[in-house]
Coordinates of C-alpha atoms in Angstrom, one line a residue:
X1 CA 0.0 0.0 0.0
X2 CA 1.4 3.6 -0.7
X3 CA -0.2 6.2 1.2
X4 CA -2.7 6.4 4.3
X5 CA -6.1 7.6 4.4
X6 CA -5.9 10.3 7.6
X7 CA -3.0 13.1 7.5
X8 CA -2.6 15.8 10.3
X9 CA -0.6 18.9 9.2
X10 CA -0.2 20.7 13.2
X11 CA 1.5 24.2 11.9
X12 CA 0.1 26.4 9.5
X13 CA 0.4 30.2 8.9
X14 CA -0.1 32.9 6.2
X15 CA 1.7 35.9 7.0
X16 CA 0.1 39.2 6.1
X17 CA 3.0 40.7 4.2
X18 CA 5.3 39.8 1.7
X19 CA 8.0 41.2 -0.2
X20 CA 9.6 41.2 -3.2
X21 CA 7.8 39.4 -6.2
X22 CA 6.7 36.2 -4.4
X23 CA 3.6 36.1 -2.6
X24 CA 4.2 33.8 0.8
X25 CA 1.9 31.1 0.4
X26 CA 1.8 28.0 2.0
X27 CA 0.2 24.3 -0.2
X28 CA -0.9 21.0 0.6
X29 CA 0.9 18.5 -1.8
X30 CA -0.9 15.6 -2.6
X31 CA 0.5 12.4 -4.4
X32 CA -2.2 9.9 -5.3
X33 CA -0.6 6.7 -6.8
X34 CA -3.7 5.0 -7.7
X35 CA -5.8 4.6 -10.9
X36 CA -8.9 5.9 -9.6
X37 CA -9.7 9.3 -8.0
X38 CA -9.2 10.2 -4.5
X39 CA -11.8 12.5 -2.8
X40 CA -10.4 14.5 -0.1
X41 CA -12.3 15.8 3.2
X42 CA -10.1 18.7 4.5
X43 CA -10.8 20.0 8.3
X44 CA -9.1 23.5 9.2
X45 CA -8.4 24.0 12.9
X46 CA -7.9 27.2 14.6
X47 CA -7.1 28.6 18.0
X48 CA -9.3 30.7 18.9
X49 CA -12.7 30.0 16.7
X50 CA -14.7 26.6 15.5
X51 CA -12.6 24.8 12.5
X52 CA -13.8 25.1 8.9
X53 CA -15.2 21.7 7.9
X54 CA -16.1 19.8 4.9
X55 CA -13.5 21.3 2.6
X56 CA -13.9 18.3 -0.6
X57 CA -11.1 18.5 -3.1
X58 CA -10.2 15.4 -5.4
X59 CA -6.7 14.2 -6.7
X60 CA -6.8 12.5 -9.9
X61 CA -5.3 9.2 -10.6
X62 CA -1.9 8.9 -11.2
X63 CA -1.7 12.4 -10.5
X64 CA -0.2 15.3 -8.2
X65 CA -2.1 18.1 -7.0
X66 CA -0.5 20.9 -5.0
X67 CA -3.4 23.2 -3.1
X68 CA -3.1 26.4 -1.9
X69 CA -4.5 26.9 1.7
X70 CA -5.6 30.7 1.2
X71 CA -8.0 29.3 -1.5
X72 CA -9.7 26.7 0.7
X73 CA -12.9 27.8 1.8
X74 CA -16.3 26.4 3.9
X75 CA -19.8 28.0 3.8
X76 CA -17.7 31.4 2.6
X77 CA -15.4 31.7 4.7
X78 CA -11.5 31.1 4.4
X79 CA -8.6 30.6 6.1
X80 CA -7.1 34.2 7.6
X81 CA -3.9 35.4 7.4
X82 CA -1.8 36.0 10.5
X83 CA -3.4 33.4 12.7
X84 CA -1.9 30.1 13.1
X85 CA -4.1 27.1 12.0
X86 CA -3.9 23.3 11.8
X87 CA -4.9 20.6 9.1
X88 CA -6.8 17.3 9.1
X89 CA -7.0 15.9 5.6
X90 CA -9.1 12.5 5.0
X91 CA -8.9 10.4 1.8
X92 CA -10.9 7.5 0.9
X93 CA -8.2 6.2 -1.0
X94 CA -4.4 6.1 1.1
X95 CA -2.6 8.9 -0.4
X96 CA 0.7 10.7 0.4
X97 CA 0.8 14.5 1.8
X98 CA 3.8 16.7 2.3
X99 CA 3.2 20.2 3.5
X100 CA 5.3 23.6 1.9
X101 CA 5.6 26.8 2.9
X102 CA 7.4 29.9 1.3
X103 CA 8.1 32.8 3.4
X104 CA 8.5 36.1 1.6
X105 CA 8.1 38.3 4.5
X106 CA 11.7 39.2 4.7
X107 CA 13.9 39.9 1.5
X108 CA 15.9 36.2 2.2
X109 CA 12.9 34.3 1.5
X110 CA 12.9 30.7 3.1
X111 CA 11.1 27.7 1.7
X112 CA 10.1 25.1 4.0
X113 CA 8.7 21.7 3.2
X114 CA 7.5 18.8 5.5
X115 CA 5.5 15.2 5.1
X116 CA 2.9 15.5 6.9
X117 CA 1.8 13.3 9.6
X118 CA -0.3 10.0 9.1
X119 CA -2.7 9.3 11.5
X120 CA -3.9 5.8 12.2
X121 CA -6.7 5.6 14.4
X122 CA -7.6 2.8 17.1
X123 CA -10.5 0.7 15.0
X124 CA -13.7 1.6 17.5
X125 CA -12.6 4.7 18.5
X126 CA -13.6 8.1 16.6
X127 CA -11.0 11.2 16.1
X128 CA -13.8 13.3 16.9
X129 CA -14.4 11.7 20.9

């Protein structure tokens, strides 16, 4: 099997400012290896508000797909800059997730990039108790 189905991304931040001709931006890069489509369920958690829930994006077989967390969005609203934020990303097919971030808020940008982590929950218990 290549992948997992349950991914937890714990750091996420969009700075307010950038300079120079880069805008900082941070994506979600999905790999899915399999022939078939993979729907994703995305979950953004926050600290001081409820999470946005029931983000849906699909990964096409075969394919790659790199998404930009200022353009997710549930019932309208979207993820705001300068406030640190957390992501739970569920597949229906095991897929692989690495998590980038380029910083532009200083003229030496940095580019950071991380796999994410896979979650494999207990069978009978819910991540949600």
């Amino acid at each position: 099997m290549k992948g997992e189905h349950h991914w937890i991304i714990p750091d996420g931040f969009i700075p307010p400012v950038s300079s120079g001709d880069l805008t900082s931006h941070e994506s979600i890069c999905v790999l899915n290896c399999y022939g078939r489509d993979a729907t994703l369920a995305i979950t953004v958690y926050f600290e001081d508000r409820p999470p946005l829930e029931g983000i849906a994006e699909t990964v096409k077989g075969r394919r790659t797909k790199h998404i930009r967390t200022s353009l997710l969005h549930a019932s309208g609203e979207r993820i705001p800059e300068n406030a640190p934020y957390a992501i739970e990303i569920e597949s229906d097919i095991p897929v692989i997730v690495q998590y980038s971030r380029l910083d532009t808020t200083q003229p030496e940008l940095a580019l950071m990039s991380t796999m994410a982590y896979p979650l494999k929950t207990n069978k009978g218990m819910s991540v949600h108790e």
